[in-house]
PDB file of C-alpha atoms in Angstrom:
ATOM      1  CA  MET A   1      33.394   0.554  -6.909  1.00  0.00           C
ATOM      2  CA  ALA A   2      30.326  -0.284  -4.774  1.00  0.00           C
ATOM      3  CA  THR A   3      26.947  -0.408  -6.444  1.00  0.00           C
ATOM      4  CA  ILE A   4      23.644  -0.356  -4.613  1.00  0.00           C
ATOM      5  CA  GLN A   5      20.810  -2.370  -6.043  1.00  0.00           C
ATOM      6  CA  LEU A   6      17.320  -1.438  -4.897  1.00  0.00           C
ATOM      7  CA  PRO A   7      14.075  -3.263  -5.671  1.00  0.00           C
ATOM      8  CA  PRO A   8      11.523  -1.403  -7.830  1.00  0.00           C
ATOM      9  CA  THR A   9       9.516  -0.713  -4.657  1.00  0.00           C
ATOM     10  CA  LEU A  10      10.792  -0.861  -1.091  1.00  0.00           C
ATOM     11  CA  LEU A  11       8.186  -0.716   1.687  1.00  0.00           C
ATOM     12  CA  ILE A  12       9.277  -0.022   5.266  1.00  0.00           C
ATOM     13  CA  LEU A  13       6.842  -1.090   7.994  1.00  0.00           C
ATOM     14  CA  GLY A  14       7.123  -0.420  11.707  1.00  0.00           C
ATOM     15  CA  THR A  15       5.245   0.886  14.722  1.00  0.00           C
ATOM     16  CA  ASP A  16       5.925   4.162  16.522  1.00  0.00           C
ATOM     17  CA  MET A  17       9.620   4.833  17.168  1.00  0.00           C
ATOM     18  CA  ALA A  18      10.732   1.702  15.301  1.00  0.00           C
ATOM     19  CA  GLY A  19      13.040   3.907  13.236  1.00  0.00           C
ATOM     20  CA  LYS A  20      11.238   3.958   9.884  1.00  0.00           C
ATOM     21  CA  ASP A  21      12.344   7.464   8.954  1.00  0.00           C
ATOM     22  CA  HIS A  22      15.947   6.817   9.958  1.00  0.00           C
ATOM     23  CA  VAL A  23      16.061   3.630   7.892  1.00  0.00           C
ATOM     24  CA  ALA A  24      14.556   5.474   4.930  1.00  0.00           C
ATOM     25  CA  ASN A  25      17.131   8.255   5.314  1.00  0.00           C
ATOM     26  CA  VAL A  26      19.981   5.725   5.357  1.00  0.00           C
ATOM     27  CA  VAL A  27      18.720   4.127   2.122  1.00  0.00           C
ATOM     28  CA  THR A  28      18.027   7.486   0.464  1.00  0.00           C
ATOM     29  CA  ASP A  29      21.450   8.888   1.332  1.00  0.00           C
ATOM     30  CA  ALA A  30      23.220   5.747   0.129  1.00  0.00           C
ATOM     31  CA  ALA A  31      21.310   5.839  -3.150  1.00  0.00           C
ATOM     32  CA  LEU A  32      22.124   9.511  -3.711  1.00  0.00           C
ATOM     33  CA  ALA A  33      25.803   8.895  -2.914  1.00  0.00           C
ATOM     34  CA  ALA A  34      25.804   6.195  -5.592  1.00  0.00           C
ATOM     35  CA  GLY A  35      24.252   8.576  -8.107  1.00  0.00           C
ATOM     36  CA  LEU A  36      20.829   6.931  -8.052  1.00  0.00           C
ATOM     37  CA  ARG A  37      17.501   8.747  -8.063  1.00  0.00           C
ATOM     38  CA  ILE A  38      14.840   7.478  -5.689  1.00  0.00           C
ATOM     39  CA  GLU A  39      11.238   8.578  -5.190  1.00  0.00           C
ATOM     40  CA  ARG A  40      10.117   8.691  -1.583  1.00  0.00           C
ATOM     41  CA  ARG A  41       6.489   8.329  -0.523  1.00  0.00           C
ATOM     42  CA  ARG A  42       4.811   8.234   2.870  1.00  0.00           C
ATOM     43  CA  GLY A  43       1.858   6.285   4.253  1.00  0.00           C
ATOM     44  CA  ALA A  44       0.730   4.512   1.086  1.00  0.00           C
ATOM     45  CA  LEU A  45       2.103   2.939  -2.067  1.00  0.00           C
ATOM     46  CA  SER A  46       0.150   5.418  -4.200  1.00  0.00           C
ATOM     47  CA  ALA A  47       1.052   8.503  -2.152  1.00  0.00           C
ATOM     48  CA  GLN A  48       2.522  11.581  -3.772  1.00  0.00           C
ATOM     49  CA  PRO A  49       6.310  12.117  -3.580  1.00  0.00           C
ATOM     50  CA  ASP A  50       7.384  13.299  -0.130  1.00  0.00           C
ATOM     51  CA  ARG A  51      10.854  14.616   0.703  1.00  0.00           C
ATOM     52  CA  GLN A  52      10.345  14.971   4.452  1.00  0.00           C
ATOM     53  CA  ARG A  53      13.056  13.154   6.392  1.00  0.00           C
ATOM     54  CA  THR A  54      11.013  12.857   9.587  1.00  0.00           C
ATOM     55  CA  SER A  55       7.386  12.512  10.654  1.00  0.00           C
ATOM     56  CA  GLU A  56       7.966  14.528  13.820  1.00  0.00           C
ATOM     57  CA  ASN A  57       6.652  18.081  14.265  1.00  0.00           C
ATOM     58  CA  LYS A  58       3.158  17.196  13.080  1.00  0.00           C
ATOM     59  CA  GLY A  59       0.677  19.991  12.465  1.00  0.00           C
ATOM     60  CA  CYS A  60      -2.418  20.737  14.525  1.00  0.00           C
ATOM     61  CA  ILE A  61      -4.752  19.019  12.053  1.00  0.00           C
ATOM     62  CA  ASN A  62      -2.847  15.716  12.150  1.00  0.00           C
ATOM     63  CA  LEU A  63      -2.602  15.846  15.930  1.00  0.00           C
ATOM     64  CA  CYS A  64      -6.352  16.496  16.220  1.00  0.00           C
ATOM     65  CA  LEU A  65      -7.069  13.552  13.930  1.00  0.00           C
ATOM     66  CA  GLU A  66      -4.857  11.290  16.061  1.00  0.00           C
ATOM     67  CA  TRP A  67      -6.639  12.437  19.223  1.00  0.00           C
ATOM     68  CA  ALA A  68     -10.079  11.868  17.683  1.00  0.00           C
ATOM     69  CA  PHE A  69      -9.097   8.418  16.399  1.00  0.00           C
ATOM     70  CA  LEU A  70      -7.799   7.225  19.777  1.00  0.00           C
ATOM     71  CA  THR A  71     -10.650   8.801  21.725  1.00  0.00           C
ATOM     72  CA  THR A  72     -13.284   7.049  19.617  1.00  0.00           C
ATOM     73  CA  LEU A  73     -11.340   3.783  19.237  1.00  0.00           C
ATOM     74  CA  PRO A  74     -13.836   1.664  21.259  1.00  0.00           C
ATOM     75  CA  LEU A  75     -16.575   2.680  18.830  1.00  0.00           C
ATOM     76  CA  HIS A  76     -14.832   1.688  15.601  1.00  0.00           C
ATOM     77  CA  CYS A  77     -12.103  -0.798  16.542  1.00  0.00           C
ATOM     78  CA  ARG A  78     -14.040  -3.825  15.271  1.00  0.00           C
ATOM     79  CA  LEU A  79     -14.701  -2.069  11.971  1.00  0.00           C
ATOM     80  CA  LEU A  80     -11.039  -1.294  11.329  1.00  0.00           C
ATOM     81  CA  PRO A  81     -10.142  -4.615   9.632  1.00  0.00           C
ATOM     82  CA  LEU A  82     -12.839  -3.969   7.008  1.00  0.00           C
ATOM     83  CA  LEU A  83     -12.014  -0.281   6.642  1.00  0.00           C
ATOM     84  CA  THR A  84      -8.276  -0.904   6.300  1.00  0.00           C
ATOM     85  CA  THR A  85      -8.952  -3.614   3.724  1.00  0.00           C
ATOM     86  CA  LEU A  86     -10.874  -1.109   1.609  1.00  0.00           C
ATOM     87  CA  LEU A  87      -8.005   1.374   1.987  1.00  0.00           C
ATOM     88  CA  ILE A  88      -5.463  -1.237   0.846  1.00  0.00           C
ATOM     89  CA  LEU A  89      -7.564  -2.150  -2.195  1.00  0.00           C
ATOM     90  CA  ARG A  90      -7.967   1.531  -3.084  1.00  0.00           C
ATOM     91  CA  ASP A  91      -4.228   2.061  -2.683  1.00  0.00           C
ATOM     92  CA  LEU A  92      -3.432  -0.821  -5.030  1.00  0.00           C
ATOM     93  CA  ARG A  93      -5.848   0.482  -7.667  1.00  0.00           C
ATOM     94  CA  ARG A  94      -4.203   3.920  -7.567  1.00  0.00           C
ATOM     95  CA  PHE A  95      -0.609   2.686  -7.441  1.00  0.00           C
ATOM     96  CA  ARG A  96       1.632   3.742 -10.319  1.00  0.00           C
ATOM     97  CA  ARG A  97       5.364   3.113 -10.236  1.00  0.00           C
ATOM     98  CA  PRO A  98       7.829   5.342 -12.103  1.00  0.00           C
ATOM     99  CA  THR A  99       9.378   3.471 -15.008  1.00  0.00           C
ATOM    100  CA  GLN A 100      13.026   4.118 -14.144  1.00  0.00           C
ATOM    101  CA  THR A 101      13.032   5.302 -10.511  1.00  0.00           C
ATOM    102  CA  PRO A 102      12.816   3.013  -7.471  1.00  0.00           C
ATOM    103  CA  VAL A 103      10.089   3.921  -4.973  1.00  0.00           C
ATOM    104  CA  LEU A 104      10.730   4.000  -1.234  1.00  0.00           C
ATOM    105  CA  VAL A 105       7.517   3.927   0.816  1.00  0.00           C
ATOM    106  CA  VAL A 106       7.863   4.928   4.467  1.00  0.00           C
ATOM    107  CA  SER A 107       5.149   3.133   6.442  1.00  0.00           C
ATOM    108  CA  HIS A 108       1.710   2.094   5.247  1.00  0.00           C
ATOM    109  CA  THR A 109      -1.073   3.647   7.272  1.00  0.00           C
ATOM    110  CA  ALA A 110      -3.716   1.031   6.471  1.00  0.00           C
ATOM    111  CA  ILE A 111      -1.499  -1.954   7.353  1.00  0.00           C
ATOM    112  CA  ARG A 112      -0.315  -0.214  10.501  1.00  0.00           C
ATOM    113  CA  LEU A 113      -3.920   0.517  11.586  1.00  0.00           C
ATOM    114  CA  LEU A 114      -4.854  -3.089  10.865  1.00  0.00           C
ATOM    115  CA  ALA A 115      -2.134  -4.316  13.232  1.00  0.00           C
ATOM    116  CA  PHE A 116      -3.233  -1.671  15.745  1.00  0.00           C
ATOM    117  CA  ALA A 117      -6.811  -2.952  15.657  1.00  0.00           C
ATOM    118  CA  LEU A 118      -5.756  -6.599  15.879  1.00  0.00           C
ATOM    119  CA  GLY A 119      -3.662  -5.751  18.941  1.00  0.00           C
ATOM    120  CA  HIS A 120      -6.866  -4.682  20.691  1.00  0.00           C
ATOM    121  CA  LEU A 121      -9.027  -7.555  19.440  1.00  0.00           C
ATOM    122  CA  PHE A 122      -6.665 -10.518  19.966  1.00  0.00           C
ATOM    123  CA  TYR A 123      -3.896 -11.541  22.345  1.00  0.00           C
ATOM    124  CA  ARG A 124      -1.937 -14.069  20.245  1.00  0.00           C
ATOM    125  CA  THR A 125      -1.213 -14.396  16.561  1.00  0.00           C
ATOM    126  CA  GLU A 126      -2.647 -17.912  16.756  1.00  0.00           C
ATOM    127  CA  ASP A 127      -6.031 -16.405  17.642  1.00  0.00           C
ATOM    128  CA  ILE A 128      -6.173 -13.922  14.760  1.00  0.00           C
ATOM    129  CA  ARG A 129      -8.915 -14.507  12.226  1.00  0.00           C
ATOM    130  CA  LEU A 130      -8.670 -12.197   9.250  1.00  0.00           C
ATOM    131  CA  PRO A 131     -11.532 -11.881   6.754  1.00  0.00           C
ATOM    132  CA  ALA A 132     -10.804 -13.625   3.460  1.00  0.00           C
ATOM    133  CA  MET A 133     -11.016 -10.277   1.657  1.00  0.00           C
ATOM    134  CA  THR A 134      -8.356  -8.833   3.968  1.00  0.00           C
ATOM    135  CA  GLN A 135      -6.038 -11.757   3.343  1.00  0.00           C
ATOM    136  CA  ARG A 136      -6.452 -11.410  -0.421  1.00  0.00           C
ATOM    137  CA  ALA A 137      -5.785  -7.682  -0.259  1.00  0.00           C
ATOM    138  CA  LEU A 138      -2.598  -8.164   1.754  1.00  0.00           C
ATOM    139  CA  ARG A 139      -1.315 -10.924  -0.529  1.00  0.00           C
ATOM    140  CA  ALA A 140      -1.972  -8.713  -3.556  1.00  0.00           C
ATOM    141  CA  ILE A 141       0.467  -6.036  -2.362  1.00  0.00           C
ATOM    142  CA  PRO A 142       3.695  -7.800  -3.470  1.00  0.00           C
ATOM    143  CA  SER A 143       2.258  -8.966  -6.786  1.00  0.00           C
ATOM    144  CA  VAL A 144       0.648  -5.642  -7.751  1.00  0.00           C
ATOM    145  CA  SER A 145       3.368  -3.292  -6.503  1.00  0.00           C
ATOM    146  CA  GLY A 146       6.427  -5.520  -6.824  1.00  0.00           C
ATOM    147  CA  ALA A 147       7.295  -4.363  -3.317  1.00  0.00           C
ATOM    148  CA  ARG A 148      10.034  -5.845  -1.221  1.00  0.00           C
ATOM    149  CA  THR A 149       8.980  -5.260   2.370  1.00  0.00           C
ATOM    150  CA  ILE A 150      11.016  -4.885   5.514  1.00  0.00           C
ATOM    151  CA  VAL A 151       9.373  -4.759   8.924  1.00  0.00           C
ATOM    152  CA  LEU A 152      11.196  -3.239  11.879  1.00  0.00           C
ATOM    153  CA  ASP A 153      11.046  -4.813  15.334  1.00  0.00           C
ATOM    154  CA  ILE A 154      12.390  -3.165  18.492  1.00  0.00           C
ATOM    155  CA  ASP A 155      12.508  -3.948  22.195  1.00  0.00           C
ATOM    156  CA  HIS A 156      10.207  -1.898  24.389  1.00  0.00           C
ATOM    157  CA  ALA A 157      13.230  -0.587  26.301  1.00  0.00           C
ATOM    158  CA  ILE A 158      14.470   0.951  23.041  1.00  0.00           C
ATOM    159  CA  ARG A 159      11.009   2.394  22.414  1.00  0.00           C
ATOM    160  CA  ALA A 160      11.061   3.945  25.894  1.00  0.00           C
ATOM    161  CA  GLU A 161      14.480   5.510  25.231  1.00  0.00           C
ATOM    162  CA  ARG A 162      13.324   7.005  21.946  1.00  0.00           C
ATOM    163  CA  LEU A 163      10.109   8.155  23.607  1.00  0.00           C
ATOM    164  CA  ALA A 164      12.149  10.021  26.202  1.00  0.00           C
ATOM    165  CA  GLN A 165      14.272  11.621  23.464  1.00  0.00           C
ATOM    166  CA  ARG A 166      11.179  12.826  21.607  1.00  0.00           C
ATOM    167  CA  CYS A 167       9.781  14.151  24.873  1.00  0.00           C
ATOM    168  CA  LYS A 168      12.925  16.261  25.325  1.00  0.00           C
ATOM    169  CA  ARG A 169      12.548  17.561  21.758  1.00  0.00           C
ATOM    170  CA  GLY A 170       8.888  18.342  22.378  1.00  0.00           C
ATOM    171  CA  THR A 171       7.725  16.294  19.381  1.00  0.00           C
ATOM    172  CA  LEU A 172       5.614  13.591  21.039  1.00  0.00           C
ATOM    173  CA  ASP A 173       2.293  12.890  19.348  1.00  0.00           C
ATOM    174  CA  TYR A 174      -0.752  11.039  20.662  1.00  0.00           C
ATOM    175  CA  PHE A 175       0.230   7.704  19.125  1.00  0.00           C
ATOM    176  CA  ASP A 176       3.687   7.972  20.692  1.00  0.00           C
ATOM    177  CA  ARG A 177       2.161   8.451  24.130  1.00  0.00           C
ATOM    178  CA  TYR A 178      -0.356   5.682  23.549  1.00  0.00           C
ATOM    179  CA  MET A 179       2.311   3.170  22.543  1.00  0.00           C
ATOM    180  CA  GLY A 180       4.517   4.149  25.467  1.00  0.00           C
ATOM    181  CA  ARG A 181       1.752   3.833  28.051  1.00  0.00           C
ATOM    182  CA  ASP A 182       1.228   0.060  27.948  1.00  0.00           C
ATOM    183  CA  PRO A 183       4.325  -2.062  27.122  1.00  0.00           C
ATOM    184  CA  LEU A 184       2.401  -5.321  26.760  1.00  0.00           C
ATOM    185  CA  ARG A 185      -0.111  -3.809  24.364  1.00  0.00           C
ATOM    186  CA  SER A 186       2.612  -2.062  22.392  1.00  0.00           C
ATOM    187  CA  GLU A 187       4.632  -5.263  22.027  1.00  0.00           C
ATOM    188  CA  ARG A 188       1.492  -7.119  20.935  1.00  0.00           C
ATOM    189  CA  ILE A 189       0.684  -4.535  18.261  1.00  0.00           C
ATOM    190  CA  GLU A 190       4.267  -4.689  17.028  1.00  0.00           C
ATOM    191  CA  ASP A 191       4.251  -8.503  17.017  1.00  0.00           C
ATOM    192  CA  PHE A 192       1.063  -8.460  14.965  1.00  0.00           C
ATOM    193  CA  LEU A 193       2.532  -5.988  12.460  1.00  0.00           C
ATOM    194  CA  VAL A 194       5.597  -8.208  12.081  1.00  0.00           C
ATOM    195  CA  TRP A 195       3.318 -11.219  11.654  1.00  0.00           C
ATOM    196  CA  LEU A 196       1.224  -9.481   8.990  1.00  0.00           C
ATOM    197  CA  GLY A 197       4.311  -8.423   7.082  1.00  0.00           C
ATOM    198  CA  MET A 198       6.043 -11.790   7.174  1.00  0.00           C
ATOM    199  CA  THR A 199       2.914 -13.887   6.596  1.00  0.00           C
ATOM    200  CA  TYR A 200       1.260 -11.976   3.767  1.00  0.00           C
ATOM    201  CA  LEU A 201       3.923  -9.693   2.274  1.00  0.00           C
ATOM    202  CA  GLY A 202       6.985 -11.920   2.546  1.00  0.00           C
ATOM    203  CA  ALA A 203       8.639  -9.225   4.652  1.00  0.00           C
ATOM    204  CA  ILE A 204      12.169  -9.357   6.000  1.00  0.00           C
ATOM    205  CA  ARG A 205      12.234  -8.727   9.755  1.00  0.00           C
ATOM    206  CA  ILE A 206      14.971  -6.449  11.069  1.00  0.00           C
ATOM    207  CA  GLU A 207      15.639  -5.990  14.785  1.00  0.00           C
ATOM    208  CA  ASN A 208      16.369  -2.279  14.787  1.00  0.00           C
ATOM    209  CA  ASN A 209      17.693  -1.957  18.310  1.00  0.00           C
ATOM    210  CA  ASN A 210      20.072   0.923  17.531  1.00  0.00           C
ATOM    211  CA  LEU A 211      21.759  -0.742  14.567  1.00  0.00           C
ATOM    212  CA  SER A 212      24.487   1.262  12.879  1.00  0.00           C
ATOM    213  CA  ASP A 213      23.816   2.770   9.467  1.00  0.00           C
ATOM    214  CA  ALA A 214      26.150   0.202   7.885  1.00  0.00           C
ATOM    215  CA  GLU A 215      24.300  -2.667   9.567  1.00  0.00           C
ATOM    216  CA  LEU A 216      20.955  -1.310   8.420  1.00  0.00           C
ATOM    217  CA  LEU A 217      22.123  -0.851   4.869  1.00  0.00           C
ATOM    218  CA  ALA A 218      23.588  -4.342   4.749  1.00  0.00           C
ATOM    219  CA  ALA A 219      20.255  -5.777   5.874  1.00  0.00           C
ATOM    220  CA  ILE A 220      18.215  -3.826   3.336  1.00  0.00           C
ATOM    221  CA  VAL A 221      20.110  -3.437   0.101  1.00  0.00           C
ATOM    222  CA  ASP A 222      22.419  -5.594  -1.955  1.00  0.00           C
ATOM    223  CA  GLU A 223      25.892  -4.077  -2.057  1.00  0.00           C
ATOM    224  CA  ARG A 224      28.481  -5.647  -4.353  1.00  0.00           C
ATOM    225  CA  GLU A 225      32.017  -4.663  -5.091  1.00  0.00           C
ATOM    226  CA  GLN A 226      32.755  -4.185  -8.775  1.00  0.00           C
TER     227      GLN A 226
END
């Protein structure tokens, strides 16, 4: 009989169309099939339980917020490292983990926005200079939350394919279009997110270029035959 062992907290990081929701669905379905309960959250460690299996079909308010954020990006881009640091610290203060239920966190908005900002401020990871407070906040995530982190990395060709599929479904949002518009910038933002995850959160990097569900599960959870 196969048992699935999950960490107390599993955090899935990735940029647009990296497959975060699909990976979360694979883990959730495998846990349920094994008779395990799992609490799913979205966007933050301290977020409320969320059972949505996809982030597509966003409402008008969320789409307007995305548009406003991207339109005013030149005005606040340099402030984002500080603002996202404060959001991470607030998230850690509010974080509470269920005593007997693993937590699956799909994406982390503050970390994602930090990588997004760095992708506009720097061109190489070697050039990145993070404030000491930001570094401390990032390093506190594993110790405070007990989170095991995976960060998804995809080729831009895969992103373009998934972008085209969303376009056919009519579910493109402003961030999707933004990431699809400039391949070099998109790859840089993704590289910086991978770098943040691996450097400060001890993340495991997974190349999610259309991996099968079995391959994804093998890379994320510990399956043992008993």
